Coordinates of C-alpha atoms in Angstrom, one line a residue:
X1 CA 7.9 13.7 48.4
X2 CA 12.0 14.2 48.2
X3 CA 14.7 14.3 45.5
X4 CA 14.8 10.4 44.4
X5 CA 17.8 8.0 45.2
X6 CA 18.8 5.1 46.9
X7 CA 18.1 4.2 50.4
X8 CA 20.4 0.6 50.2
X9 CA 21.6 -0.4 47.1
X10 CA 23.0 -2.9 48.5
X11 CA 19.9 -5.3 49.4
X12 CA 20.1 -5.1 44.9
X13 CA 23.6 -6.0 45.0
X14 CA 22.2 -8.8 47.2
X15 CA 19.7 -10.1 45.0
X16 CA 21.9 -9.5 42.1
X17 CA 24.1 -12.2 43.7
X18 CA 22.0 -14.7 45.3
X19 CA 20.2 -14.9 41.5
X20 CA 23.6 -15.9 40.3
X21 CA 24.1 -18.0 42.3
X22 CA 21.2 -19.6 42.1
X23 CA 21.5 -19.7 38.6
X24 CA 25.2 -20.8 38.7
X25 CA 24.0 -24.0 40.6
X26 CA 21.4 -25.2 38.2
X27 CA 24.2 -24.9 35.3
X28 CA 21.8 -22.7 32.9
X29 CA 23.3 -21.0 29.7
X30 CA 21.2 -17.9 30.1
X31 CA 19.1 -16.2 32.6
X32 CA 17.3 -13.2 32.5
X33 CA 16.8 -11.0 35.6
X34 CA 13.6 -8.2 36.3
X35 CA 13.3 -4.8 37.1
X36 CA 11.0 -2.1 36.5
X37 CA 10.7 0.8 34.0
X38 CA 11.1 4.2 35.1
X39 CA 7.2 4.8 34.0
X40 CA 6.2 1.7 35.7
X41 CA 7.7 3.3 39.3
X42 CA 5.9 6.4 38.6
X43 CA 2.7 4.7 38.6
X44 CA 2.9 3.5 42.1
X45 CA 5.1 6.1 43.6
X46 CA 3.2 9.6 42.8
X47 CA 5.3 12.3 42.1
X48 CA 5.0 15.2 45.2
X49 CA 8.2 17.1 44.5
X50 CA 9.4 17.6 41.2
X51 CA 7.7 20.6 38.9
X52 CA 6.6 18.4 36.5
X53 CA 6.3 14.3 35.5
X54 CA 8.7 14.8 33.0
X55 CA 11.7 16.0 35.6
X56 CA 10.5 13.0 38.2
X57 CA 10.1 10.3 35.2
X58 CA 13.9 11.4 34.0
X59 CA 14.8 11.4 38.1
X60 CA 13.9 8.2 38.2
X61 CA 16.0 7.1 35.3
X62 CA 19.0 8.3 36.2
X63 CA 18.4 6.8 39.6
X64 CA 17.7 3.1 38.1
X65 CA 20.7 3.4 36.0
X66 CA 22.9 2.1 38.6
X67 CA 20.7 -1.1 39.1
X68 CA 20.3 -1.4 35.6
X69 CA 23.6 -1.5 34.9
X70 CA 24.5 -3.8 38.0
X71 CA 22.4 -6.8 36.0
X72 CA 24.1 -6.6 32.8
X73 CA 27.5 -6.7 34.3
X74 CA 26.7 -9.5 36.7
X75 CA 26.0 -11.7 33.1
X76 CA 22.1 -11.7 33.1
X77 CA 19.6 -10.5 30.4
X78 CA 17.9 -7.3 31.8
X79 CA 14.0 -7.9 31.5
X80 CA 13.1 -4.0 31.8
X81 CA 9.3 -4.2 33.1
X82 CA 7.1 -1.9 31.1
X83 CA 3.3 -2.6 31.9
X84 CA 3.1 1.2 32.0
X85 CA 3.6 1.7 28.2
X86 CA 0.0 -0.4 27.8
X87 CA -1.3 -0.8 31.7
X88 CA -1.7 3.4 32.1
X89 CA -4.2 4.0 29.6
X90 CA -6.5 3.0 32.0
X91 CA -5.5 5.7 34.2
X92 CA -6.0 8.2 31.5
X93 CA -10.1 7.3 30.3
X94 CA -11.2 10.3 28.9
X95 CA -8.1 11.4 27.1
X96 CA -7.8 10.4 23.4
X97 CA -5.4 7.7 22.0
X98 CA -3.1 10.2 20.3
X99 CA -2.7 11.8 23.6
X100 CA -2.3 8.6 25.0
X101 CA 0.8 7.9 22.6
X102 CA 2.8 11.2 23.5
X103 CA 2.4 10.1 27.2
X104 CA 4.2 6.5 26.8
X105 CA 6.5 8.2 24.3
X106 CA 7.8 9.9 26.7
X107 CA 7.6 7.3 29.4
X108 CA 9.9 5.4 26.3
X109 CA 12.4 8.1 25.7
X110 CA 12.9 8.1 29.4
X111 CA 13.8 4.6 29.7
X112 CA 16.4 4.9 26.5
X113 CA 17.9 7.5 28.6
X114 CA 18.4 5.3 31.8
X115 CA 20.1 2.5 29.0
X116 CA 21.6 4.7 26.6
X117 CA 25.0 3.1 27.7
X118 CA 24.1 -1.1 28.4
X119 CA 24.3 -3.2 25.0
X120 CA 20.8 -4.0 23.7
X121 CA 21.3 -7.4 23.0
X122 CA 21.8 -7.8 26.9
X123 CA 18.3 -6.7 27.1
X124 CA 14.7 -7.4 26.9
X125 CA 11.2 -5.4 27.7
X126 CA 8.2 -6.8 28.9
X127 CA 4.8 -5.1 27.8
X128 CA 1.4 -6.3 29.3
X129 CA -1.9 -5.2 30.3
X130 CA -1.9 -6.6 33.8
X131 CA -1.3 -10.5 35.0
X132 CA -4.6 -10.5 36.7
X133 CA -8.0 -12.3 35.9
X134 CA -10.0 -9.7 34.5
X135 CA -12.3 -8.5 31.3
X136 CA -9.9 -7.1 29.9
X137 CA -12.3 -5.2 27.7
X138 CA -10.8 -1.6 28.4
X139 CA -7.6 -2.8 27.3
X140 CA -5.5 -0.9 24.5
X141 CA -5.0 -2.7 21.6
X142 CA -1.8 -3.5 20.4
X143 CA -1.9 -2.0 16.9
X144 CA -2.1 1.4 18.6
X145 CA 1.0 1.8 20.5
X146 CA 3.5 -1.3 19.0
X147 CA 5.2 1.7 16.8
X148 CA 6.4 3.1 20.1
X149 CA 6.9 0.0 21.7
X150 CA 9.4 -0.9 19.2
X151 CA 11.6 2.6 19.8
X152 CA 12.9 1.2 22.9
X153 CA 16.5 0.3 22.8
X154 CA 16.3 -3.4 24.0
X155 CA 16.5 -5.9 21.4
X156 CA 13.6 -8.5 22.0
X157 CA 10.1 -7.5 23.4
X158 CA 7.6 -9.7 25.5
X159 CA 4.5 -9.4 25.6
X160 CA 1.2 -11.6 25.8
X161 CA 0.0 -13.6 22.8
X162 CA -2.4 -16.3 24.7
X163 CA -4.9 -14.8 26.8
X164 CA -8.1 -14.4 25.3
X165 CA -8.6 -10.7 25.1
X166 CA -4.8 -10.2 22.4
X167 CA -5.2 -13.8 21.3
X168 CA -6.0 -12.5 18.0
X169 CA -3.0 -10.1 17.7
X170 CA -0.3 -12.0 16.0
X171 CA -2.0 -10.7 13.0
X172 CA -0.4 -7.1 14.2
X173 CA 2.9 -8.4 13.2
X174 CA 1.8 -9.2 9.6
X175 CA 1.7 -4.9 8.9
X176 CA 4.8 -3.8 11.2
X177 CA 8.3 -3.7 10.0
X178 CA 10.8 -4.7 12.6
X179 CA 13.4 -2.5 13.3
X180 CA 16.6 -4.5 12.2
X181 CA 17.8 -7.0 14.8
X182 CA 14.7 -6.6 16.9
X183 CA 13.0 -9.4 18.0
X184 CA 9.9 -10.6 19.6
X185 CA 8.8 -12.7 22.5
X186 CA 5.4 -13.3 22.2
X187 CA 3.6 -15.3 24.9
X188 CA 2.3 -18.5 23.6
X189 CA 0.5 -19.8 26.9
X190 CA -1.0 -18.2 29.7
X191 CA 0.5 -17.1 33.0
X192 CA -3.0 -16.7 34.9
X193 CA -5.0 -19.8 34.2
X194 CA -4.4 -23.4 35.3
X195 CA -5.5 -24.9 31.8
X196 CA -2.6 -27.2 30.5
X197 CA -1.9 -25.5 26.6
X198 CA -1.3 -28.6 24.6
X199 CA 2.0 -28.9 22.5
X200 CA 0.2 -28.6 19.2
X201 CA -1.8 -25.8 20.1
X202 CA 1.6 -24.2 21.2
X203 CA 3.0 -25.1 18.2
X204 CA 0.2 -23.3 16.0
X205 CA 0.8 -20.1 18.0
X206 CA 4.4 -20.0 17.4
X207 CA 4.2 -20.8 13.6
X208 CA 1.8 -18.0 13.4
X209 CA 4.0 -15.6 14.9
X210 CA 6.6 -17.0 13.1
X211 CA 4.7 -16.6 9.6
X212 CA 3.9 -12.9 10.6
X213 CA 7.3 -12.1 12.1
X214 CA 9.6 -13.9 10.7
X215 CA 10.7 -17.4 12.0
X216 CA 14.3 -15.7 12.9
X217 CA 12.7 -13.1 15.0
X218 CA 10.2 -14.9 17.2
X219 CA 11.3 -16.4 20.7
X220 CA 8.7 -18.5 22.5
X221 CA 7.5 -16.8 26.1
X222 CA 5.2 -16.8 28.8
X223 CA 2.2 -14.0 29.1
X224 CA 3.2 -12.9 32.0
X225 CA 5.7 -14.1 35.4
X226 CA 4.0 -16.8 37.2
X227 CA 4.7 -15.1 40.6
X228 CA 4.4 -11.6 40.2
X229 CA 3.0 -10.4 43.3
X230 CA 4.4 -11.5 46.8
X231 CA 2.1 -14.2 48.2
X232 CA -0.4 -14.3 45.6
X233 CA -1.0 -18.1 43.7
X234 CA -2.8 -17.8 40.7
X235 CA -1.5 -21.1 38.8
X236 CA -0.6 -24.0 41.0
X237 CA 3.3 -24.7 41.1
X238 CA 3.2 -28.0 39.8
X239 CA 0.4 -26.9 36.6
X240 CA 3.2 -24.3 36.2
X241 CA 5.8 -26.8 35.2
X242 CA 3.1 -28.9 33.2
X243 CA 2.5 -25.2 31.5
X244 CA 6.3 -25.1 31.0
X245 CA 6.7 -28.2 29.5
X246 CA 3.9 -28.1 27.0
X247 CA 6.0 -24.7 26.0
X248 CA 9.3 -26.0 25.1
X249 CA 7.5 -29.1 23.8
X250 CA 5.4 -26.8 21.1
X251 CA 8.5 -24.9 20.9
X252 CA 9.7 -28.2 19.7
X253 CA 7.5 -29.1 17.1
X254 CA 7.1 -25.6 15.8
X255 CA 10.7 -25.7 14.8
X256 CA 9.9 -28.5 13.2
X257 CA 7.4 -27.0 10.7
X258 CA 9.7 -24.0 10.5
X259 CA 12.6 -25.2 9.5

């Protein structure tokens, strides 16, 4: 309803550093840290001030910049959170797909701007139609929107591989070209059921990613974050681990094939 900005930046700068220290504790080589799109805030928080979405998408942007920027330089991967670039269609039902595209092009071109300066191998974007249980069945496919997917500036891109409804989709990669140095993060178990994947199962997954893809280009991933809303337990925390270790376990054995 106002001109966009920050109300305490530093409650970020807080979390930026309790993360890292968090992270410096467990003695981890890498960690990646969240935060969402610009087109992903403008799906909750409705614009009531700016002329057009456009102006308040590109307010937003340069408004996130500072956060953005504030992960990278505190040493973690920025995972840019883009369910809006698949998650939206379902707010637009009786437009076509081609109108569809121009929308999330836009909502893309946007978040280049807000990390037109921040390296893109210290980033990563995560696509998905929603983390909940659910039919799915209104979901946009992949093939239709990957080409814009792949404009964003980040090097890697996550998105689910391993719920039923995209299963099927590592066969996308077989007819898209990736950009050079781009790589992909499909997920290769669930994040909303509390089925165990087993390691072999994992494995096929990854090898046919890595068939499609290219076995340099593929990283192993989860669908989706395993606590992404506040309170809410989908997966029990100890199936979680079990979910994790069946992961690096496949991972395991998939390299195996590969190489």
């Amino acid at each position: 309803s106002g001109p966009v900005g920050w109300k305490d930046f530093a409650a970020a700068e807080a979390d930026i550093a309790r993360s890292k220290a968090a992270m410096t504790r467990a003695g981890v080589e890498e960690a990646f840290m969240t935060s969402p799109s610009p087109g992903q805030i403008a799906r909750y928080l409705k614009n009531h001030h700016y002329k057009t979405d456009e102006e308040y998408l590109y307010a937003l942007a340069d408004v996130m910049k500072r956060e953005y920027r504030a992960i990278v330089e505190a040493g973690f991967i920025l995972q840019l959170d883009c369910p809006d670039l698949a998650m939206s269609r379902a707010l637009y039902p009786k437009i076509g797909i081609d109108e569809y595209r121009e929308i999330i092009t836009v909502n893309v071109e946007a978040l280049n701007h807000s990390i037109k300066d921040l390296p893109a191998d210290r980033m990563r974007m995560h696509v998905c139609w929603g983390s909940t249980l659910g039919p799915h069945h209104g979901d946009v496919p992949l093939k239709d929107i990957v080409d814009i997917i792949l404009k964003g500036k980040p090097r890697a891109v996550s998105f689910p591989g391993a719920n039923p409804r995209h299963g099927h989709e590592w066969k996308v990669w077989k007819d898209v070209l990736l950009p050079e140095g781009k790589i992909i993060v499909p997920g290769v178990i669930d994040s909303t059921s509390n089925f165990v994947e087993h390691p072999e199962f994992v494995a096929d997954r990854i090898v046919q990613y890595a068939l499609a893809a290219g076995r340099e280009n593929v990283i192993a991933g989860v669908d989706c974050g395993f606590g992404t809303f506040a309170g809410r337990v989908q997966v029990d925390t100890k199936i979680v681990w079990m979910k994790l270790a069946s992961l690096a376990e496949g991972a395991r054995l998939a390299s195996r094939q590969l190489w």
